[in-house]
mmCIF file of C-alpha atoms in Angstrom:
data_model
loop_
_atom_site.group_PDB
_atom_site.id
_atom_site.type_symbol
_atom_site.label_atom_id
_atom_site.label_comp_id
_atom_site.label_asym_id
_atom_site.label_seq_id
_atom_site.Cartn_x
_atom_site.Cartn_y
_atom_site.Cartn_z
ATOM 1 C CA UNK A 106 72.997 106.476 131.433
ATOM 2 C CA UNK A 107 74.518 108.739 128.902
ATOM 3 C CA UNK A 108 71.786 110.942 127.385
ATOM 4 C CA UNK A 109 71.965 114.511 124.754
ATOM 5 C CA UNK A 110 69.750 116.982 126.087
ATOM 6 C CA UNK A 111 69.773 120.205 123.638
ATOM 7 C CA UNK A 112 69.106 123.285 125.532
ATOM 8 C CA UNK A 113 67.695 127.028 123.806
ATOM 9 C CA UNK A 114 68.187 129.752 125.734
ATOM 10 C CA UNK A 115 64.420 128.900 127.407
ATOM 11 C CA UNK A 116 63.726 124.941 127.265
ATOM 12 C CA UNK A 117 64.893 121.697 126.387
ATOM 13 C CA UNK A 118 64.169 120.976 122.382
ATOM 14 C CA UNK A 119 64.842 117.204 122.352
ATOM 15 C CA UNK A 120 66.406 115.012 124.967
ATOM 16 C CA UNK A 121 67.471 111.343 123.263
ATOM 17 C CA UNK A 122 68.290 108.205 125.010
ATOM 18 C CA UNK A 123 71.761 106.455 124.518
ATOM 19 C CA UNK A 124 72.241 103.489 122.015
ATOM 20 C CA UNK A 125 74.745 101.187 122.345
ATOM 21 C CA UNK A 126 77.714 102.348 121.182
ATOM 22 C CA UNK A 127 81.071 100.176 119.654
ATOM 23 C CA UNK A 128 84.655 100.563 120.338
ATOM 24 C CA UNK A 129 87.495 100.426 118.553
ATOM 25 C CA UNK A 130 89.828 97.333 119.203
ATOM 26 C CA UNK A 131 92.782 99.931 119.476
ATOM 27 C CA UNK A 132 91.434 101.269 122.311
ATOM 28 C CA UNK A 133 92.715 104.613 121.542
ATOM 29 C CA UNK A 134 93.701 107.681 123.680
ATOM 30 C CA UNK A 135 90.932 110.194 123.492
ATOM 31 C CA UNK A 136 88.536 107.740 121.896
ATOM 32 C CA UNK A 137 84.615 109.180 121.995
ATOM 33 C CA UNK A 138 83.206 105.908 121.318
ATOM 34 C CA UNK A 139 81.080 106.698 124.156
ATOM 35 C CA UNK A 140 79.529 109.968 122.847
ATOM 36 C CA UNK A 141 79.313 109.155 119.592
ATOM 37 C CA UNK A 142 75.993 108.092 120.012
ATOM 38 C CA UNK A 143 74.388 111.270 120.944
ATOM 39 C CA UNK A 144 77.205 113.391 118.874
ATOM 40 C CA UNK A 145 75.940 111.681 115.823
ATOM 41 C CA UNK A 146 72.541 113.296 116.172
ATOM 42 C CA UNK A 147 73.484 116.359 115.524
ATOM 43 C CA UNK A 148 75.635 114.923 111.760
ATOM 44 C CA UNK A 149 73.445 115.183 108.480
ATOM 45 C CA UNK A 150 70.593 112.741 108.025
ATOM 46 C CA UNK A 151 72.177 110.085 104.628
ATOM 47 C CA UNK A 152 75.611 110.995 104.785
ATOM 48 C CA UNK A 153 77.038 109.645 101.588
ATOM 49 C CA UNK A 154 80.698 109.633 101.978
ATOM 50 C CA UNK A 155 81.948 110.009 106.068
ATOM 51 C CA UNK A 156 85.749 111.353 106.384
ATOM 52 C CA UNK A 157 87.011 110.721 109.224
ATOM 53 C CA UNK A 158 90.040 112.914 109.086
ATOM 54 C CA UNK A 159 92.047 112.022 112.344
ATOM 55 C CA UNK A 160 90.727 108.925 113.011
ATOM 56 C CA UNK A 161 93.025 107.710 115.674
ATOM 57 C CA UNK A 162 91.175 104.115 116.961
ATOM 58 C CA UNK A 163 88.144 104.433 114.433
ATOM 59 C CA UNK A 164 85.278 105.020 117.232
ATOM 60 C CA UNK A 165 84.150 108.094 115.349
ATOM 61 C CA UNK A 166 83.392 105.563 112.254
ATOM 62 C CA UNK A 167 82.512 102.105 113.704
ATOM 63 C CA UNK A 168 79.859 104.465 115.379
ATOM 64 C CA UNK A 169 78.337 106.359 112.435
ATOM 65 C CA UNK A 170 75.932 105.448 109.278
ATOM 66 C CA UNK A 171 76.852 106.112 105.487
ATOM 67 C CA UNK A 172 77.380 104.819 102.241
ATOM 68 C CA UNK A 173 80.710 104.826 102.100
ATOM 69 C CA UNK A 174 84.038 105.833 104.842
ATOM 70 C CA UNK A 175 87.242 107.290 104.239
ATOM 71 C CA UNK A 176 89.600 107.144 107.338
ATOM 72 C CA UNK A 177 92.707 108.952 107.582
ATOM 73 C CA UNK A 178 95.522 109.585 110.406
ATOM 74 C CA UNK A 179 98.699 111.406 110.184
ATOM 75 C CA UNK A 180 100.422 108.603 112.701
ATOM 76 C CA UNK A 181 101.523 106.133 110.142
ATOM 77 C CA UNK A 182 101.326 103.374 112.795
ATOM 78 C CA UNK A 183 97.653 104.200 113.555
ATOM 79 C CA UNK A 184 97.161 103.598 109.668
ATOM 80 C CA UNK A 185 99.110 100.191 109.809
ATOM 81 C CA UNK A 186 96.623 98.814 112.426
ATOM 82 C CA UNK A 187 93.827 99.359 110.743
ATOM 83 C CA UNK A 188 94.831 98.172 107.649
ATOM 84 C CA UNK A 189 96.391 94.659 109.562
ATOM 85 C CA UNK A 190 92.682 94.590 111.986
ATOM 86 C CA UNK A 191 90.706 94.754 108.279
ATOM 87 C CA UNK A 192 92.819 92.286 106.585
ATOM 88 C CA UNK A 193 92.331 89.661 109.292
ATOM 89 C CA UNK A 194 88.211 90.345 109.446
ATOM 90 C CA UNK A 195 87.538 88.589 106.690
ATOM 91 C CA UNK A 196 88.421 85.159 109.401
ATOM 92 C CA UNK A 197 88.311 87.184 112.679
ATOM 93 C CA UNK A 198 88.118 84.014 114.883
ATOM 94 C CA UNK A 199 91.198 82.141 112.786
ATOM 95 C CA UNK A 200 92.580 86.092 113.844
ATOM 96 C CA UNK A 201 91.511 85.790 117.771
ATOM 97 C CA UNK A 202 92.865 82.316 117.906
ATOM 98 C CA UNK A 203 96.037 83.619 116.602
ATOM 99 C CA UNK A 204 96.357 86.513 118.749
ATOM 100 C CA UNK A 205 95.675 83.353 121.716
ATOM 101 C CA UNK A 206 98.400 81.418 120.784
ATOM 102 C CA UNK A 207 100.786 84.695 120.436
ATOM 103 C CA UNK A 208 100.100 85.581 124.235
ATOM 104 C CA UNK A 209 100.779 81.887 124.999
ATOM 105 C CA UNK A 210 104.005 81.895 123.466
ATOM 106 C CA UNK A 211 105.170 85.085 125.480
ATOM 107 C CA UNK A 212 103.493 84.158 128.738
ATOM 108 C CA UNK A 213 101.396 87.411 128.666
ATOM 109 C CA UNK A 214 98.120 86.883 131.024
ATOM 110 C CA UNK A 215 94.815 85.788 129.191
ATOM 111 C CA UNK A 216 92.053 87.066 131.226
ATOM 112 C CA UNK A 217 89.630 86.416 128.968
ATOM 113 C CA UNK A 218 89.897 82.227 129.379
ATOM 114 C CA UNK A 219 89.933 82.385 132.710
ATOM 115 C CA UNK A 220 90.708 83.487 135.729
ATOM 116 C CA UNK A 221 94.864 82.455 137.049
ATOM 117 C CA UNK A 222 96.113 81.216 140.592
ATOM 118 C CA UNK A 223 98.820 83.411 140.543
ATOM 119 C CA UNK A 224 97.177 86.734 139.153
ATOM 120 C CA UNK A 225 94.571 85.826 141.944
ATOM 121 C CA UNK A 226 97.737 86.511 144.444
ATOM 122 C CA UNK A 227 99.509 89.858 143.374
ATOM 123 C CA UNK A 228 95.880 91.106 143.465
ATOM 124 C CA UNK A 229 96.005 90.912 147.539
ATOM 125 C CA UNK A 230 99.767 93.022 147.312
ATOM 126 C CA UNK A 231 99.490 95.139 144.232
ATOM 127 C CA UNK A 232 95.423 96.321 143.842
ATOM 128 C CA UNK A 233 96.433 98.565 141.288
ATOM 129 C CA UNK A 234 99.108 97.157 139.106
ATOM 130 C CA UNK A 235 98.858 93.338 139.896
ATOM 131 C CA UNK A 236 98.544 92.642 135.365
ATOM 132 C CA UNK A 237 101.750 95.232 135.157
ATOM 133 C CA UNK A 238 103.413 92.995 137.590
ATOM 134 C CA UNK A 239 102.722 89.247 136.464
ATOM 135 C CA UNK A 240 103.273 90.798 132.628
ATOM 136 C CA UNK A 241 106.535 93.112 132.736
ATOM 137 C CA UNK A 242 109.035 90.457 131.804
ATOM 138 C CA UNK A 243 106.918 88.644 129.196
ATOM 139 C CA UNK A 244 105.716 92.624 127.753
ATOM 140 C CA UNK A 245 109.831 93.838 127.793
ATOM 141 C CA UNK A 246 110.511 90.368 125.882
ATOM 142 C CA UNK A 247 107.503 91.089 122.944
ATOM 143 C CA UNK A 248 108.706 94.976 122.929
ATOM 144 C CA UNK A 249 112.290 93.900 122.382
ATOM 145 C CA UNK A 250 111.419 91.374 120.034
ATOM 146 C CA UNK A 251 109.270 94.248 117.988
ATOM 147 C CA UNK A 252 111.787 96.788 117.799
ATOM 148 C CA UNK A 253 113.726 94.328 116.163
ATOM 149 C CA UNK A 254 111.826 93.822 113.450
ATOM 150 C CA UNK A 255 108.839 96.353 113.390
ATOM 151 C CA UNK A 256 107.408 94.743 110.177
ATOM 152 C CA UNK A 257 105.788 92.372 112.484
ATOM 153 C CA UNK A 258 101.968 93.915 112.810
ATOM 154 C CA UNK A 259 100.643 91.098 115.405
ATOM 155 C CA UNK A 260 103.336 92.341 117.846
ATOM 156 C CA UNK A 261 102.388 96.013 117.800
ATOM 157 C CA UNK A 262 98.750 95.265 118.036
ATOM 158 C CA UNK A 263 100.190 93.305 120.998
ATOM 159 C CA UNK A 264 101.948 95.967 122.696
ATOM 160 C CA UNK A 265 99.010 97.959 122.423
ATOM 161 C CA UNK A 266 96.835 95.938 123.895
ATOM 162 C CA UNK A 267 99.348 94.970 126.829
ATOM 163 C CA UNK A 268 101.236 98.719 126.754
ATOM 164 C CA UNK A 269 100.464 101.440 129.476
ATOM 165 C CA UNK A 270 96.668 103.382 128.472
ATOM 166 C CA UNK A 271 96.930 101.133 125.283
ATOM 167 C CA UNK A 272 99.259 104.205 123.571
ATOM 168 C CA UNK A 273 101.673 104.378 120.764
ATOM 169 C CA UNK A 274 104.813 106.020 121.539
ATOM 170 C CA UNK A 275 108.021 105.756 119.974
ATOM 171 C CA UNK A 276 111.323 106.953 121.198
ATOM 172 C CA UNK A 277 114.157 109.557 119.233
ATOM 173 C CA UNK A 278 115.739 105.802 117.573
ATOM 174 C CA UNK A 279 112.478 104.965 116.718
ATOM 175 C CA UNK A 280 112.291 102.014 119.103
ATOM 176 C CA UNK A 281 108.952 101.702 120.735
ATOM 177 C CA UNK A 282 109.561 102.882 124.292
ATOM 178 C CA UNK A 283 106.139 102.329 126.160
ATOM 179 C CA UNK A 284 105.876 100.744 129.630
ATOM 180 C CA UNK A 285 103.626 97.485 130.611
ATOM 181 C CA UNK A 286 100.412 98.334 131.839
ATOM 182 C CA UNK A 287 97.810 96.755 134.380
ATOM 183 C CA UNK A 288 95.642 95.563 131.530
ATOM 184 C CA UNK A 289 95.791 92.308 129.438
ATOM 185 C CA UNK A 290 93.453 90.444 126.832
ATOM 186 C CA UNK A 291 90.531 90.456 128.069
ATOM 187 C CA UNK A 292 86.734 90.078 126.715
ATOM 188 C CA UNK A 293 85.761 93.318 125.831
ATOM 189 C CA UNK A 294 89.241 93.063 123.337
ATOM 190 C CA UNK A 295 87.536 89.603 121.188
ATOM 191 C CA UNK A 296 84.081 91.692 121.414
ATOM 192 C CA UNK A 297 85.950 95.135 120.144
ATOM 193 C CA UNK A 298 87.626 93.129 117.476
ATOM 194 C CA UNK A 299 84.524 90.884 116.765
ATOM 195 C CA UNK A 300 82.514 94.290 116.179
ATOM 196 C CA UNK A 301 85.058 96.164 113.995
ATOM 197 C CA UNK A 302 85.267 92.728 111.535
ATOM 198 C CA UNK A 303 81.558 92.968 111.212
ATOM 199 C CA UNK A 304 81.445 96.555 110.233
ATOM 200 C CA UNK A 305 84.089 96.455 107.859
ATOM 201 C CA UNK A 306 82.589 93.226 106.623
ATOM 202 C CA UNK A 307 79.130 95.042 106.108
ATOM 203 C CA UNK A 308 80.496 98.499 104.891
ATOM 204 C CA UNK A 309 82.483 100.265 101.938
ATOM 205 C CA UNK A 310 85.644 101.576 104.063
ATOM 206 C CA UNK A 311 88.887 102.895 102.831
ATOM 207 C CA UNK A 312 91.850 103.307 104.822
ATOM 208 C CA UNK A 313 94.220 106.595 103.336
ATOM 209 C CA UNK A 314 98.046 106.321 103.053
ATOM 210 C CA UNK A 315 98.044 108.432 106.345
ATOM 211 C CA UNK A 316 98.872 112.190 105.949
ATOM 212 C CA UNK A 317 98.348 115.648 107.243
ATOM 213 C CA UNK A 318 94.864 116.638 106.990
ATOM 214 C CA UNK A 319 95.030 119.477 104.951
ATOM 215 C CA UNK A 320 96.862 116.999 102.025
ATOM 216 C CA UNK A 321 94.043 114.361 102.969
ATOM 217 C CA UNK A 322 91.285 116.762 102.148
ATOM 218 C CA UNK A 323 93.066 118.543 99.240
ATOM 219 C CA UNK A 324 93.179 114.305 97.557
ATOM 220 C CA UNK A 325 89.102 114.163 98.235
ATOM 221 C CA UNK A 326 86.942 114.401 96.178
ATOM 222 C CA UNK A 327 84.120 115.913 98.186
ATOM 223 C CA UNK A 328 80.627 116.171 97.343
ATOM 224 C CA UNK A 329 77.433 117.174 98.208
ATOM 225 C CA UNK A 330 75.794 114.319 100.377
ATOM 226 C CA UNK A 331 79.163 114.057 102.240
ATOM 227 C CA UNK A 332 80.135 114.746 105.529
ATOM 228 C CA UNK A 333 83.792 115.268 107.775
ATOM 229 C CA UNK A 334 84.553 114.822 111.038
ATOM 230 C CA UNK A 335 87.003 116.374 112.520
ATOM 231 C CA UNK A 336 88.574 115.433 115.997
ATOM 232 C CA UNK A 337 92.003 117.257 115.749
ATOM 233 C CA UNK A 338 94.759 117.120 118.677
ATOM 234 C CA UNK A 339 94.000 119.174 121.503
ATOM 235 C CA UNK A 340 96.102 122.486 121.491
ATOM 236 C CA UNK A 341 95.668 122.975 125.245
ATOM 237 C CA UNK A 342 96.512 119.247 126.948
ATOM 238 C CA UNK A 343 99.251 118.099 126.714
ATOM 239 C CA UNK A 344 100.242 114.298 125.752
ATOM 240 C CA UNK A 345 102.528 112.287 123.530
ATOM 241 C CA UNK A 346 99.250 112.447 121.066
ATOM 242 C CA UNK A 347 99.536 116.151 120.504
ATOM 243 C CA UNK A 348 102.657 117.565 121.440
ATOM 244 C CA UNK A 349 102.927 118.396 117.847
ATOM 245 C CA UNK A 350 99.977 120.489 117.796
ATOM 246 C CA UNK A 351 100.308 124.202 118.077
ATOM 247 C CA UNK A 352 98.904 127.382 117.721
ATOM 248 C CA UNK A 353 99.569 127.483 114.110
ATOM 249 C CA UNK A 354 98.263 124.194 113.187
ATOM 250 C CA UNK A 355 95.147 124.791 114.553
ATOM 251 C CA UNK A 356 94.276 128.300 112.848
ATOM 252 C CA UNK A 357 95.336 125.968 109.952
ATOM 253 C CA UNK A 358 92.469 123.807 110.221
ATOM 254 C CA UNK A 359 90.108 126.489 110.814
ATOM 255 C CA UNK A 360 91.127 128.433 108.178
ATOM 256 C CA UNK A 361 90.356 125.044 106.215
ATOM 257 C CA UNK A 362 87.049 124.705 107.960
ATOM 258 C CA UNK A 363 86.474 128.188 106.482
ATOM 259 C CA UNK A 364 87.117 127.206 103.121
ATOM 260 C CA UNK A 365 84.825 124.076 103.051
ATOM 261 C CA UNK A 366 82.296 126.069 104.087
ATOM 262 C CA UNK A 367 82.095 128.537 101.811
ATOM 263 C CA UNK A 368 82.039 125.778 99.753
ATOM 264 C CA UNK A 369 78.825 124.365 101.114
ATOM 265 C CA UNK A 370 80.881 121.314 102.351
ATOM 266 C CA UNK A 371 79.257 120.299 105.856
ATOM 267 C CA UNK A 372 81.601 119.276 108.620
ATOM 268 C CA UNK A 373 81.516 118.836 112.509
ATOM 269 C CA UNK A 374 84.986 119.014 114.787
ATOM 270 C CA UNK A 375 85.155 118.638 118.094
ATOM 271 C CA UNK A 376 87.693 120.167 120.715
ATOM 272 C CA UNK A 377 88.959 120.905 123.931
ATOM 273 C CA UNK A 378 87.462 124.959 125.235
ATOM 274 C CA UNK A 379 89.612 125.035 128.780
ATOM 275 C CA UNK A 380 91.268 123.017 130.636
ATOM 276 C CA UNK A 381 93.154 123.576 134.078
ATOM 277 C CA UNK A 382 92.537 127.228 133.690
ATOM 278 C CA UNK A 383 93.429 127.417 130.600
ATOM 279 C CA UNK A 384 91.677 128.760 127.056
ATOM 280 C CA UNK A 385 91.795 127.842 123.739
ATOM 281 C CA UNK A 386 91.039 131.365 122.516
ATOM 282 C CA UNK A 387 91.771 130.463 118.976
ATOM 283 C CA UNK A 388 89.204 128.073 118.528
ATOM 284 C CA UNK A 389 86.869 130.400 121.099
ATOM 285 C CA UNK A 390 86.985 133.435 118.571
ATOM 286 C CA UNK A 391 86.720 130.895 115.770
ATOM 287 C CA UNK A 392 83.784 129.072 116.693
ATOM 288 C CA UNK A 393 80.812 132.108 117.228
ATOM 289 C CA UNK A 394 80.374 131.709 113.580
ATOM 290 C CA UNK A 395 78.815 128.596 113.666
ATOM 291 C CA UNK A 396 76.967 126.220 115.239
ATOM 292 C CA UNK A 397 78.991 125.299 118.835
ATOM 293 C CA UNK A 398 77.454 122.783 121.766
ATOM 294 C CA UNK A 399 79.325 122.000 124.785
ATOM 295 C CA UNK A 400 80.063 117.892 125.034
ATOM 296 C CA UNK A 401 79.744 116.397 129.344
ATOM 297 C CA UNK A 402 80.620 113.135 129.669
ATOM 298 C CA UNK A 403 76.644 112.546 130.372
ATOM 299 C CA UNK A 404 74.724 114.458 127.612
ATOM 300 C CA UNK A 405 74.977 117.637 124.880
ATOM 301 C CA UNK A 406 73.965 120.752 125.635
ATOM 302 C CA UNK A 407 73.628 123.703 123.234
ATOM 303 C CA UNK A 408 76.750 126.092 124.052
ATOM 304 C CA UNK A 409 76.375 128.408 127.045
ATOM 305 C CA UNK A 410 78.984 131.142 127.332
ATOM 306 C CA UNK A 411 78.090 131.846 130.907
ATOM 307 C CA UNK A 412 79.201 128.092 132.131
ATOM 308 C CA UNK A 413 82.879 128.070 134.158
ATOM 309 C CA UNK A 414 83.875 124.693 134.574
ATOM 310 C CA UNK A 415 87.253 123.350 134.805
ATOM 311 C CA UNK A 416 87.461 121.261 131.547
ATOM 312 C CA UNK A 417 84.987 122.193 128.859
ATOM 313 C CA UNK A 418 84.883 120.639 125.604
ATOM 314 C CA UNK A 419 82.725 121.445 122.762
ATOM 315 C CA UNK A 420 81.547 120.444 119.426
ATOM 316 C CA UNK A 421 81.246 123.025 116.185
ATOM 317 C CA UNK A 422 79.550 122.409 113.156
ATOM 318 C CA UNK A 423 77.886 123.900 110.123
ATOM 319 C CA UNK A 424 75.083 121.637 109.629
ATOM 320 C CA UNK A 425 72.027 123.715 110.909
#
């Protein structure tokens, strides 16, 4: 059970059980659906207008109450998703039923319906990779089939769903370039896209053009009542997701966190401390100004500088 404990220097000062939480139906790398549920505790009570600045899948907004949600991403792909997902909630199962027959057509596995004979067998030879190996022909068909004509929104949200650690990568040519992986449509995909209907159903959301974040914020206009999120790339991992990132962008966005809050704008971002050794002594100098708690995969604790672990990431805010 996840839980937030938040630690003084002396004794716990509140220790909160975990609520549900709901994913995104993009399934996105470094999605903190899971955490969100303790990490909004520690947001501003009646936030009138959320921005989620790099939204990536959405978990950080599905998961969080306010009057009104801006969402913004500078991967223009991430942008087209959402904008295709909330156009098809307003008849989610006429959308589900399409996405069915879609799969049908390519002879993609459907886990979901049902269990299949032959899935049942490359389980007992492959354990690890028996979906990557019944899918691979149908998945290089739909990908070659996309890259043709990449106006076609169903077959990306495809490809995502059927595409190695559901990511978006794109080659030099701009031809999407990602391998099968061993997952297919399976419940928890109708229930992610079930969820994400009803909450843009229920809820003012708008979806940017997609831009850098520093544009995105300069376009707002931000007022008291309002709250931003920030979860930016992580300057010290390395993936496809942030091998853009560098030292420069990220004393970027502080320096922009520095502005909003001498503004009396209230924000939160979270980020990666160390990794394999490694320091993000940027963002450690940075954050002693503020408010800082380190994030475990099991609960929030208030930050403690005399912790070593291997990985270590932590959340700074100026809400007090």
């Amino acid at each position: 059970m996840i839980q937030m404990e938040l630690f003084s220097d002396k004794q716990i000062v509140g220790k909160i059980e975990k609520h549900k939480a709901i994913r995104s139906p993009l399934f996105y790398v470094g999605d903190k659906y899971k955490l969100m549920p303790q990490l909004t505790k520690l947001f501003p009570k009646n936030i009138q207008t959320y921005y989620d600045v790099f939204c990536g899948g959405g978990s950080a907004s599905i998961n969080v109450e306010a009057n009104k949600y801006v969402m913004n991403d500078i991967n223009p792909k991430i942008i087209e998703l959402h904008n295709y997902l909330q156009k098809n909630s307003s008849d989610i199962e006429k959308f589900i039923s399409e996405m069915y027959n879609c799969i049908r057509e390519y002879g993609l596995s459907l886990s979901e319906l049902g269990k299949n004979t032959e899935i049942e067998e490359l389980k007992k030879e492959y354990k690890k990779t028996y979906f990557a190996k019944y899918n691979k022909e149908s998945y290089l068909k739909l990908r070659h089939d996309y890259n043709k004509d990449q106006s076609n929104t169903a077959l990306l949200y495809m490809l995502l769903i059927y595409g190695f650690n559901h990511m978006i990568r794109f080659n030099s040519k701009g031809d999407f370039n990602l391998p099968v992986g061993n997952v297919d449509w399976n419940k928890n995909v109708s229930v992610a896209l079930r969820n994400y209907a009803n909450w843009y159903n229920e809820n003012d959301v708008y979806v940017s053009n997609g831009m850098d974040f520093e544009k995105f914020i300069e376009l707002q206009n931000i007022k008291k009542g309002d709250f931003l999120y920030f979860d930016p790339p992580y300057l010290i991992t390395f993936s496809d997701y942030n091998k853009l990132w560098n030292d420069e962008e990220e004393r970027r966005l502080y320096s922009m966190l520095d502005k909003l809050n001498e503004k009396g704008i209230q924000w939160g971002v979270s980020n990666m401390l160390t990794h394999k050794e490694k320091t993000n002594e940027i963002l450690s100098e940075w954050a002693t100004k503020y408010n800082r708690f380190s994030i475990k995969s099991n609960y929030i604790s208030r930050f403690d500088n005399t912790q070593k672990i291997g990985s270590r990431e932590i959340y700074v805010t100026n809400v007090f």
